[in-house]
Structures are given as structure tokens and as C-alpha cells.
CSV table of C-alpha atoms in Angstrom, one decimal:
chain,number,residue,atom,x,y,z
A,23,MET,CA,-9.7,-2.0,-33.7
A,24,ARG,CA,-12.9,0.2,-33.8
A,25,ARG,CA,-12.5,2.8,-30.9
A,26,GLY,CA,-15.4,4.2,-29.0
A,27,ARG,CA,-15.5,7.7,-27.9
A,28,GLY,CA,-13.4,8.8,-24.9
A,29,ALA,CA,-16.0,7.9,-22.1
A,30,GLY,CA,-14.7,10.4,-19.6
A,31,ARG,CA,-12.8,13.4,-20.5
A,32,ARG,CA,-11.3,14.9,-17.5
A,33,GLY,CA,-12.9,18.0,-16.5
A,34,GLY,CA,-16.1,17.2,-18.5
A,35,PRO,CA,-19.7,17.1,-17.1
A,36,ARG,CA,-20.4,14.0,-15.1
A,37,ARG,CA,-23.6,12.1,-15.5
A,38,ARG,CA,-25.7,11.5,-12.2
A,39,ARG,CA,-26.2,7.9,-11.4
A,40,ASP,CA,-29.5,6.7,-12.4
A,41,THR,CA,-30.8,4.4,-9.6
A,42,THR,CA,-34.4,4.0,-11.1
A,43,GLY,CA,-35.2,0.3,-11.2
A,44,ALA,CA,-31.5,-0.7,-10.1
A,45,GLY,CA,-33.1,-2.3,-6.9
A,46,THR,CA,-31.6,-5.2,-5.1
A,47,ALA,CA,-29.0,-5.9,-7.7
A,48,ASP,CA,-27.2,-2.7,-7.3
A,49,GLY,CA,-27.3,-3.2,-3.6
A,50,VAL,CA,-25.6,-6.5,-3.7
A,51,TRP,CA,-22.9,-5.7,-6.0
A,52,ALA,CA,-22.3,-2.4,-4.1
A,53,ALA,CA,-22.2,-4.3,-0.8
A,54,GLU,CA,-19.6,-6.9,-2.1
A,55,LEU,CA,-17.5,-4.1,-3.4
A,56,LEU,CA,-17.4,-2.4,-0.2
A,57,ASP,CA,-16.4,-5.5,1.6
A,58,HIS,CA,-13.2,-5.3,0.0
A,59,LEU,CA,-12.3,-2.0,1.7
A,60,ARG,CA,-12.7,-3.6,5.0
A,61,PRO,CA,-9.2,-4.1,6.9
A,62,ALA,CA,-9.3,-7.8,6.5
A,63,GLY,CA,-10.1,-7.8,2.7
A,64,ARG,CA,-7.8,-5.0,1.4
A,65,ASP,CA,-6.1,-6.8,-1.5
A,66,VAL,CA,-6.3,-5.2,-5.0
A,67,ARG,CA,-5.7,-8.7,-6.6
A,68,ARG,CA,-8.9,-10.0,-4.9
A,69,VAL,CA,-11.0,-6.9,-5.9
A,70,VAL,CA,-9.9,-7.5,-9.5
A,71,ALA,CA,-10.7,-11.2,-9.4
A,72,TRP,CA,-14.1,-10.1,-8.1
A,73,LEU,CA,-14.7,-7.9,-11.0
A,74,ALA,CA,-13.8,-10.5,-13.4
A,75,GLY,CA,-16.6,-12.5,-12.0
A,76,ALA,CA,-19.2,-9.9,-11.5
A,77,VAL,CA,-19.2,-8.8,-15.1
A,78,ASP,CA,-18.1,-12.2,-16.6
A,79,ALA,CA,-14.8,-10.6,-18.1
A,80,VAL,CA,-11.1,-10.8,-18.4
A,81,VAL,CA,-9.8,-8.1,-16.2
A,82,THR,CA,-6.3,-6.5,-16.3
A,83,LEU,CA,-4.7,-3.8,-14.0
A,84,GLN,CA,-1.5,-2.5,-15.3
A,85,ASP,CA,0.6,0.5,-15.0
A,86,GLY,CA,1.4,3.1,-17.9
A,87,GLY,CA,4.5,0.9,-18.8
A,88,GLY,CA,2.5,-2.2,-19.2
A,89,ARG,CA,3.7,-3.9,-15.8
A,90,LEU,CA,0.9,-6.1,-14.5
A,91,LEU,CA,-0.3,-4.9,-11.1
A,92,ALA,CA,-3.2,-7.5,-10.7
A,93,GLY,CA,-5.5,-9.7,-13.0
A,94,THR,CA,-4.8,-11.4,-16.3
A,95,PRO,CA,-2.2,-10.3,-18.8
A,96,ALA,CA,-3.5,-8.6,-21.9
A,97,ALA,CA,-2.5,-6.7,-24.9
A,98,LEU,CA,-3.9,-3.1,-25.0
A,99,ASP,CA,-3.8,-0.4,-27.4
A,100,GLU,CA,-0.7,1.3,-26.3
A,101,GLY,CA,-1.9,4.8,-27.8
A,102,LEU,CA,-5.1,4.5,-25.8
A,103,VAL,CA,-3.3,3.4,-22.5
A,104,ARG,CA,-1.1,6.6,-22.8
A,105,ASP,CA,-3.9,9.0,-23.3
A,106,ILE,CA,-5.6,7.5,-20.2
A,107,THR,CA,-2.5,7.3,-18.1
A,108,ALA,CA,-1.4,10.8,-19.2
A,109,GLY,CA,-4.8,12.1,-18.0
A,110,ARG,CA,-6.0,13.4,-21.6
A,111,ILE,CA,-8.9,11.1,-21.0
A,112,ALA,CA,-10.3,9.2,-17.8
A,113,SER,CA,-11.7,6.3,-19.6
A,114,ALA,CA,-12.7,4.8,-23.0
A,115,ALA,CA,-14.7,2.1,-24.6
A,116,CYS,CA,-13.9,0.2,-27.7
A,117,GLU,CA,-14.4,-3.1,-29.7
A,118,ASP,CA,-11.4,-5.3,-30.9
A,119,ARG,CA,-12.1,-8.6,-32.8
A,120,GLY,CA,-15.6,-9.2,-31.2
A,121,ARG,CA,-14.2,-8.2,-27.7
A,122,HIS,CA,-16.0,-5.3,-26.0
A,123,LEU,CA,-13.5,-3.4,-23.8
A,124,ARG,CA,-13.7,-0.7,-21.2
A,125,LEU,CA,-10.6,1.2,-20.0
A,126,VAL,CA,-10.5,3.3,-16.8
A,127,ARG,CA,-7.9,5.3,-15.4
A,128,VAL,CA,-6.7,4.4,-11.7
A,129,GLU,CA,-5.0,7.1,-9.8
A,130,ARG,CA,-2.0,6.1,-7.6
A,131,PRO,CA,0.0,8.1,-5.2
A,132,ARG,CA,2.8,10.2,-6.7
A,133,PRO,CA,5.4,9.7,-7.9
A,134,ALA,CA,3.9,6.3,-9.2
A,135,PRO,CA,2.4,6.7,-12.6
A,136,ALA,CA,-1.4,6.2,-13.0
A,137,ALA,CA,-2.6,2.7,-13.9
A,138,VAL,CA,-5.3,1.5,-16.3
A,139,LEU,CA,-8.2,-1.1,-15.3
A,140,ALA,CA,-9.1,-3.0,-18.6
A,141,VAL,CA,-12.1,-5.1,-18.7
A,142,ALA,CA,-12.8,-7.2,-21.8
A,143,ARG,CA,-15.9,-9.4,-22.5
A,144,ALA,CA,-17.9,-11.0,-25.3
A,145,THR,CA,-21.0,-8.9,-24.7
A,146,PRO,CA,-21.6,-5.2,-24.8
A,147,PHE,CA,-21.5,-3.5,-21.5
A,148,ASP,CA,-25.0,-2.3,-20.2
A,149,ARG,CA,-25.4,0.4,-17.8
A,150,PRO,CA,-25.0,-1.9,-14.6
A,151,ALA,CA,-21.7,-3.5,-15.8
A,152,ALA,CA,-20.4,-0.1,-16.8
A,153,GLU,CA,-21.1,1.3,-13.4
A,154,ILE,CA,-19.6,-1.8,-11.6
A,155,VAL,CA,-16.2,-1.2,-13.6
A,156,THR,CA,-16.2,2.6,-12.6
A,157,HIS,CA,-16.8,2.1,-9.1
A,158,THR,CA,-14.2,-0.9,-8.9
A,159,ALA,CA,-11.7,1.3,-10.4
A,160,GLN,CA,-12.2,3.9,-7.5
A,161,VAL,CA,-11.8,1.0,-5.0
A,162,ALA,CA,-8.6,-0.1,-6.8
A,163,ALA,CA,-7.1,3.4,-6.4
A,164,LEU,CA,-7.9,3.3,-2.8
A,165,LEU,CA,-6.4,-0.1,-2.3
A,166,LEU,CA,-3.2,0.9,-4.3
A,167,ALA,CA,-2.7,4.0,-2.1
A,168,ALA,CA,-3.0,1.9,1.1
A,169,GLU,CA,-0.6,-0.5,-0.3
A,170,GLU,CA,2.0,2.3,-1.2
A,171,SER,CA,1.4,3.9,2.2
A,172,ALA,CA,2.1,0.6,3.9
A,173,THR,CA,5.1,-0.2,1.8
A,174,ALA,CA,6.8,3.2,2.6
A,175,ALA,CA,5.9,2.8,6.5
A,176,ARG,CA,7.7,-0.8,6.2
A,177,ARG,CA,10.7,0.9,4.6
A,178,LEU,CA,10.9,3.6,7.2
A,179,ARG,CA,10.6,1.2,10.1
A,180,ARG,CA,13.4,-1.0,8.6
A,181,ALA,CA,15.7,2.1,8.0
A,182,THR,CA,15.1,3.3,11.4
A,183,ALA,CA,15.9,-0.1,12.9
A,184,ASP,CA,19.0,-0.4,10.9
A,185,LEU,CA,20.0,3.2,12.2
A,186,ARG,CA,19.6,2.0,15.8
A,187,LEU,CA,21.7,-1.1,15.2
A,188,ALA,CA,24.4,1.3,13.7
A,189,ILE,CA,24.5,3.4,16.7
A,190,LEU,CA,24.6,0.5,19.1
A,191,GLN,CA,27.6,-0.9,17.1
A,192,LEU,CA,29.2,2.4,17.4
A,193,LEU,CA,28.8,2.4,21.2
A,194,MET,CA,29.9,-1.2,21.4
A,195,VAL,CA,33.4,-0.1,19.9
A,196,GLU,CA,33.5,2.9,22.2
A,197,ASP,CA,33.0,5.6,19.5
A,198,THR,CA,30.5,7.6,21.5
A,199,VAL,CA,31.1,10.9,19.6
A,200,SER,CA,29.9,9.2,16.4
A,201,ALA,CA,27.1,7.5,18.0
A,202,ARG,CA,25.9,10.7,19.2
A,203,ARG,CA,26.1,12.5,16.1
A,204,VAL,CA,24.2,9.6,14.3
A,205,ALA,CA,21.5,9.7,16.9
A,206,ALA,CA,21.2,13.6,17.0
A,207,GLY,CA,19.0,13.4,13.8
A,208,LEU,CA,16.3,11.5,14.9
A,209,TRP,CA,16.6,11.3,18.6
A,210,PRO,CA,18.0,14.6,19.9
A,211,GLY,CA,19.6,14.4,23.5
A,212,LEU,CA,19.2,10.6,23.7
A,213,LEU,CA,22.9,9.9,24.2
A,214,ASP,CA,23.8,13.1,25.9
A,215,THR,CA,24.7,11.4,29.2
A,216,ASP,CA,27.8,9.8,30.8
A,217,ALA,CA,26.0,6.8,31.9
A,218,ALA,CA,23.5,4.2,30.5
A,219,CYS,CA,21.9,1.1,31.4
A,220,VAL,CA,21.5,-1.8,29.0
A,221,TYR,CA,18.9,-4.4,29.2
A,222,VAL,CA,18.5,-7.8,27.1
A,223,VAL,CA,15.0,-8.9,27.0
A,224,GLU,CA,14.5,-12.5,25.8
A,225,CYS,CA,11.7,-14.0,24.0
A,226,GLY,CA,10.7,-16.4,21.2
A,227,PRO,CA,12.0,-15.4,17.8
A,228,ASP,CA,8.4,-15.1,16.5
A,229,ASP,CA,7.6,-12.6,19.1
A,230,ARG,CA,10.5,-10.4,18.8
A,231,ASP,CA,9.1,-7.9,16.3
A,232,ARG,CA,6.1,-7.5,18.7
A,233,LEU,CA,8.2,-7.2,21.8
A,234,ALA,CA,10.5,-4.7,20.2
A,235,GLU,CA,7.3,-2.5,19.3
A,236,GLU,CA,6.3,-2.8,22.9
A,237,CYS,CA,9.6,-1.7,24.2
A,238,LEU,CA,9.4,1.3,21.8
A,239,ASP,CA,6.0,2.1,23.0
A,240,THR,CA,6.7,1.6,26.7
A,241,THR,CA,9.9,3.9,26.5
A,242,GLY,CA,8.4,6.4,24.4
A,243,GLU,CA,11.4,6.2,22.1
A,244,ARG,CA,13.6,7.8,25.0
A,245,ALA,CA,15.7,4.6,24.6
A,246,LEU,CA,17.6,2.8,22.0
A,247,VAL,CA,15.8,-0.5,21.2
A,248,VAL,CA,17.6,-2.9,18.9
A,249,ARG,CA,16.9,-6.3,17.7
A,250,CYS,CA,19.9,-8.3,18.5
A,251,PRO,CA,21.9,-9.1,15.3
A,252,ALA,CA,23.4,-12.2,17.0
A,253,LYS,CA,20.4,-13.7,18.8
A,254,ASP,CA,17.0,-14.0,17.0
A,255,GLY,CA,15.3,-14.0,20.5
A,256,HIS,CA,16.9,-11.2,22.1
A,257,VAL,CA,16.1,-7.3,22.1
A,258,ILE,CA,18.4,-4.9,23.5
A,259,VAL,CA,17.3,-1.9,25.3
A,260,LEU,CA,19.8,1.0,26.0
A,261,THR,CA,18.5,3.7,28.5
A,262,PRO,CA,20.3,7.0,29.3
A,263,GLY,CA,21.3,7.6,32.9
A,264,ARG,CA,21.7,5.3,35.8
A,265,GLU,CA,18.1,4.8,36.8
A,266,PRO,CA,16.4,1.6,35.8
A,267,ALA,CA,14.1,1.5,32.8
A,268,THR,CA,10.5,0.7,32.8
A,269,THR,CA,10.0,-2.9,32.2
A,270,CYS,CA,9.0,-3.9,28.7
A,271,ALA,CA,5.9,-6.2,28.4
A,272,ARG,CA,6.8,-9.9,27.9
């Protein structure tokens, strides 16, 4: 393999983008790339597939350990990948058995390791193709960050829902002291009462998640809202005190 020079040493001078003569072609690919940041199109796999078509290349997005994140699996120079993911260089260009390659670092939210976007094609990269690769790496970084954030949010919602269920189960076996202790961390004072009202809200199984979220919004988390473990179409709402709760939207 013949390596090209590191194309983007971190901290080095940046070239300003020369837009002279770029004209309509630049505008077209830029607009298409930006479309992938719209809420309906946010999928890193789609943007990698778009890049493959835009520059007529085989595209791979993988983490530093070689795990494929999107695109087509490819055998990459491990040393070069380590240099990029470790931050020693931000990008590189090389030629391998008639293939022209560009590799670009793609940042990911910590603690996840950085990824590498690798693009291989039969013809050398001209300036427009190189720019498309660079800008696509930036968009991929944004999409990966959004995915990580969404995954973390789902895990948090799942853990919180499991905690609510555990509190309800403690109340059902009349272990009020333990239920209050568990609830105190996230919902201080929620169970500091001698009486409570319990409601069972019925809906279709497919609507239950939406209904549970509406009940949480309506009560301002001043009630214990639990997806019933026995009935797929039931949401249980426990409110402190003897006063009737605000009705959840159906």
C-alpha cells in the first residue's frame, strides 16, 4: 500500500473552501446532504448509502475496533485507522492495489470511540469529491450523536418505567415504607400521604405508550403512572390524597 500524506493533522491550518466555479453542482449535493439532517431523514445508514452513489465509491463507516456502523465491510489499514481514531491525524489519503482511498475521522459522543469513514473508488478524488466526503463525515458525526442521545433517552425512560412498576408492586404487597424509600430518589414527597386514589385507564394496546405519556404530562409527574404488567391495554395511575385526579386524555 502506498500511503498519501495525512490530509488533516489536528490543529494544523485549514484550507478555505474555494467556491470559484463550483456553481450548481456544489449546490445540488449540498442540498441533498442537508436533507439527511431533516427529522424525517436522520439515518446514518442512508447518508452513507447516499455518499456511495454521489462519488461512485464503496463506503464504510466503522469504529476503531473494526465494528461496522454503516455501509459495506472493508479491510482497512489497521495502523492508519488507529492513527485517525486516536486523533493523531484527522484524515488521510492513500492508494491500494489500484483503489484510491480517503479516510476521515468521525467524532462520536464520549465514551464511544471515534469512528472512521472510509471511501474507496477506482478514480482519484478530485476537489468536489473530496469535499463531499469531508462534509458527509461531519453530517455522519451529527447523526451518530443524535442516535446516541435517542438511545440514552430510551434507556432512561425504560429504567424509570421499571422503577415505577417496582414501587407499585411494593404498594400492592403493603410494603409502604420500602415504596416510599424507592420513590424518594426521583419523586420526593409523592407517597408522603396516608391515602391515595388508584385509576385504571383502558385503551388499545397500540395506544398504551402514548396514553401513558399523556398521563405523565397531565399529572406533571405528581402521580405514579404505570403500564399494567398483566393487561396490555391498561395504564394504572396512582395519585396521592383523596381528591380525584385530573382525567388523562384518551
